[in-house]
Amino acid sequence: MAKIIDGKAISAQIRAELREEVSKMNTKPGLAVILVGDDLASHTYVRNKKAACEEVGMYSEVHYLPGETTESELLELIEKLNRDEKIHGILVQLPLPAHINESAVIKSIDPGKDVDCFHPYNVGRLTIGEPVFLPCTPAGIMELLSRSGIEVAGKRCVVVGRSNIVGKPIAIMLLHANGTVTVCHSKTKDLAEECRRAEILVSAVGRAGFITADMVSTGAVVIDVGINRGPDGKLCGDVDFAAVEPKASYITPVPGGVGPMTITMLLKNTLVAAKQRV
Ligand code: NDP
């Protein structure tokens, strides 16, 4: 039987620490969130981010822009927020409408306010081991590991998925933590064999039931980043939890594992950004 890594509890613990830290600061850290269009899921994410800021005593403002907003209008707003002294973090909720160039928008954010850690400057700093901000979901995974007492150094770590948001940055962070890292993707030959080598297995694919018990070796730590709907319509991860859990030493559930950590790490980055400005 695996130990279940309780992301909700760990997240609550970190938020309490952040709240304490914020209460001692002279400057109130401020986060601006920009949402373009009326994607329902994005609206929920944005609401949750605003509520999380309030929970830890941070300032937040949400800019709701219509779907037909032009790229230059969006860039103009970002420029204004770059100069706004009460704003320490700027987050543009993705995905953006197709007529807006996502890369240009990310690059327009002041790297010192790039609390998502998507700007090439911050990605570069992360890669050379001198990060200012840590990307939120991977940072959440590292917190789950360290706060569960799981040592990464010297372990064989296998990451399935190579997106810029999860797969690549978590691979880099595990490497910096002295793991021996393998990154797998859709062109990997014999994925099951690669996964079986893992002492720490991170799945960020986005397919329900993708990681089956035969892909996991006994005693592995299994981190499930996926957020999917199962055949029953319920929220689930990439891992076949019922079959894998008895083999693993530690496992994150979905929901309640990696998910709750992402916004908490965004709050942490906003705090880091505010501290740098004072
Ligand atoms: P992407 O779709 O950008 O990346 C998926 C990755 O999975 C790709 O690298 C792809 O490989 C790989 N992949 C797809 N099929 C296979 C296969 N058959 N074998 C091996 N690899 C495969 O997704 P994201 O990284 O953005 O997200 C992954 C999951 O994590 C999603 O479910 C998402 O919802 C969730 N997520 C959760 C977050 C949280 O807060 N908990 C935050 C962000 C994401 P290739 O590159 O070759 O195409």
mmCIF file of N, CA and C in Angstrom, residues 142 145 151-160 170-171 173-175 177-184 194-195 197-202 221:
data_model
loop_
_atom_site.group_PDB
_atom_site.id
_atom_site.type_symbol
_atom_site.label_atom_id
_atom_site.label_comp_id
_atom_site.label_asym_id
_atom_site.label_seq_id
_atom_site.Cartn_x
_atom_site.Cartn_y
_atom_site.Cartn_z
ATOM 1 N N MET A 142 7.982 19.521 -6.679
ATOM 2 C CA MET A 142 9.190 19.461 -5.856
ATOM 3 C C MET A 142 8.847 19.645 -4.377
ATOM 4 N N LEU A 145 7.405 16.432 -3.026
ATOM 5 C CA LEU A 145 8.467 15.438 -2.774
ATOM 6 C C LEU A 145 9.206 15.784 -1.484
ATOM 7 N N GLU A 151 13.737 11.801 -1.071
ATOM 8 C CA GLU A 151 15.037 12.285 -1.569
ATOM 9 C C GLU A 151 15.088 12.060 -3.081
ATOM 10 N N VAL A 152 15.526 13.064 -3.828
ATOM 11 C CA VAL A 152 15.635 12.941 -5.287
ATOM 12 C C VAL A 152 17.067 12.557 -5.694
ATOM 13 N N ALA A 153 18.055 13.077 -4.958
ATOM 14 C CA ALA A 153 19.464 12.885 -5.329
ATOM 15 C C ALA A 153 19.782 11.409 -5.562
ATOM 16 N N GLY A 154 20.366 11.161 -6.723
ATOM 17 C CA GLY A 154 20.804 9.806 -7.052
ATOM 18 C C GLY A 154 19.700 8.882 -7.558
ATOM 19 N N LYS A 155 18.448 9.359 -7.523
ATOM 20 C CA LYS A 155 17.337 8.473 -7.949
ATOM 21 C C LYS A 155 17.154 8.507 -9.469
ATOM 22 N N ARG A 156 16.676 7.387 -10.007
ATOM 23 C CA ARG A 156 16.298 7.357 -11.423
ATOM 24 C C ARG A 156 14.906 7.970 -11.554
ATOM 25 N N CYS A 157 14.842 9.114 -12.222
ATOM 26 C CA CYS A 157 13.564 9.829 -12.372
ATOM 27 C C CYS A 157 13.136 9.731 -13.833
ATOM 28 N N VAL A 158 11.909 9.352 -14.080
ATOM 29 C CA VAL A 158 11.391 9.301 -15.447
ATOM 30 C C VAL A 158 10.205 10.248 -15.544
ATOM 31 N N VAL A 159 10.292 11.176 -16.502
ATOM 32 C CA VAL A 159 9.210 12.138 -16.736
ATOM 33 C C VAL A 159 8.555 11.753 -18.055
ATOM 34 N N VAL A 160 7.256 11.550 -18.042
ATOM 35 C CA VAL A 160 6.547 11.278 -19.296
ATOM 36 C C VAL A 160 5.817 12.561 -19.687
ATOM 37 N N ILE A 170 10.018 20.281 -15.133
ATOM 38 C CA ILE A 170 10.171 19.347 -13.997
ATOM 39 C C ILE A 170 11.419 18.485 -14.223
ATOM 40 N N ALA A 171 11.702 18.156 -15.492
ATOM 41 C CA ALA A 171 12.919 17.372 -15.776
ATOM 42 C C ALA A 171 14.152 18.170 -15.344
ATOM 43 N N MET A 173 14.281 20.564 -13.098
ATOM 44 C CA MET A 173 14.339 20.728 -11.637
ATOM 45 C C MET A 173 14.774 19.436 -10.940
ATOM 46 N N LEU A 174 14.342 18.302 -11.470
ATOM 47 C CA LEU A 174 14.793 17.019 -10.899
ATOM 48 C C LEU A 174 16.293 16.849 -11.129
ATOM 49 N N LEU A 175 16.749 17.288 -12.303
ATOM 50 C CA LEU A 175 18.180 17.221 -12.620
ATOM 51 C C LEU A 175 18.983 18.091 -11.647
ATOM 52 N N ALA A 177 18.148 18.781 -8.770
ATOM 53 C CA ALA A 177 18.098 18.129 -7.447
ATOM 54 C C ALA A 177 18.917 16.835 -7.446
ATOM 55 N N ASN A 178 19.734 16.665 -8.504
ATOM 56 C CA ASN A 178 20.661 15.530 -8.632
ATOM 57 C C ASN A 178 20.005 14.193 -8.897
ATOM 58 N N GLY A 179 18.788 14.238 -9.488
ATOM 59 C CA GLY A 179 18.197 12.999 -9.986
ATOM 60 C C GLY A 179 18.851 12.618 -11.305
ATOM 61 N N THR A 180 18.730 11.352 -11.688
ATOM 62 C CA THR A 180 19.198 10.904 -13.011
ATOM 63 C C THR A 180 17.944 10.817 -13.872
ATOM 64 N N VAL A 181 17.830 11.765 -14.805
ATOM 65 C CA VAL A 181 16.513 12.022 -15.405
ATOM 66 C C VAL A 181 16.398 11.513 -16.839
ATOM 67 N N THR A 182 15.309 10.839 -17.119
ATOM 68 C CA THR A 182 14.951 10.428 -18.479
ATOM 69 C C THR A 182 13.643 11.128 -18.829
ATOM 70 N N VAL A 183 13.587 11.726 -20.018
ATOM 71 C CA VAL A 183 12.346 12.376 -20.446
ATOM 72 C C VAL A 183 11.749 11.568 -21.599
ATOM 73 N N CYS A 184 10.503 11.145 -21.435
ATOM 74 C CA CYS A 184 9.820 10.351 -22.462
ATOM 75 C C CYS A 184 8.718 11.171 -23.120
ATOM 76 N N GLU A 194 10.950 1.999 -20.116
ATOM 77 C CA GLU A 194 11.548 3.224 -19.549
ATOM 78 C C GLU A 194 10.909 3.544 -18.196
ATOM 79 N N CYS A 195 9.578 3.455 -18.140
ATOM 80 C CA CYS A 195 8.858 3.802 -16.897
ATOM 81 C C CYS A 195 9.198 2.835 -15.766
ATOM 82 N N ARG A 197 11.905 1.553 -15.101
ATOM 83 C CA ARG A 197 13.206 1.876 -14.512
ATOM 84 C C ARG A 197 13.091 2.963 -13.440
ATOM 85 N N ALA A 198 11.942 3.628 -13.404
ATOM 86 C CA ALA A 198 11.826 4.816 -12.543
ATOM 87 C C ALA A 198 11.715 4.469 -11.068
ATOM 88 N N GLU A 199 12.503 5.218 -10.272
ATOM 89 C CA GLU A 199 12.263 5.216 -8.824
ATOM 90 C C GLU A 199 11.302 6.350 -8.493
ATOM 91 N N ILE A 200 11.370 7.404 -9.321
ATOM 92 C CA ILE A 200 10.373 8.480 -9.238
ATOM 93 C C ILE A 200 9.799 8.642 -10.645
ATOM 94 N N LEU A 201 8.493 8.433 -10.772
ATOM 95 C CA LEU A 201 7.836 8.515 -12.081
ATOM 96 C C LEU A 201 6.869 9.692 -12.082
ATOM 97 N N VAL A 202 7.064 10.609 -13.032
ATOM 98 C CA VAL A 202 6.164 11.773 -13.144
ATOM 99 C C VAL A 202 5.430 11.655 -14.470
ATOM 100 N N VAL A 221 7.926 5.959 -6.557
ATOM 101 C CA VAL A 221 7.131 7.145 -6.176
ATOM 102 C C VAL A 221 6.422 7.596 -7.459
#
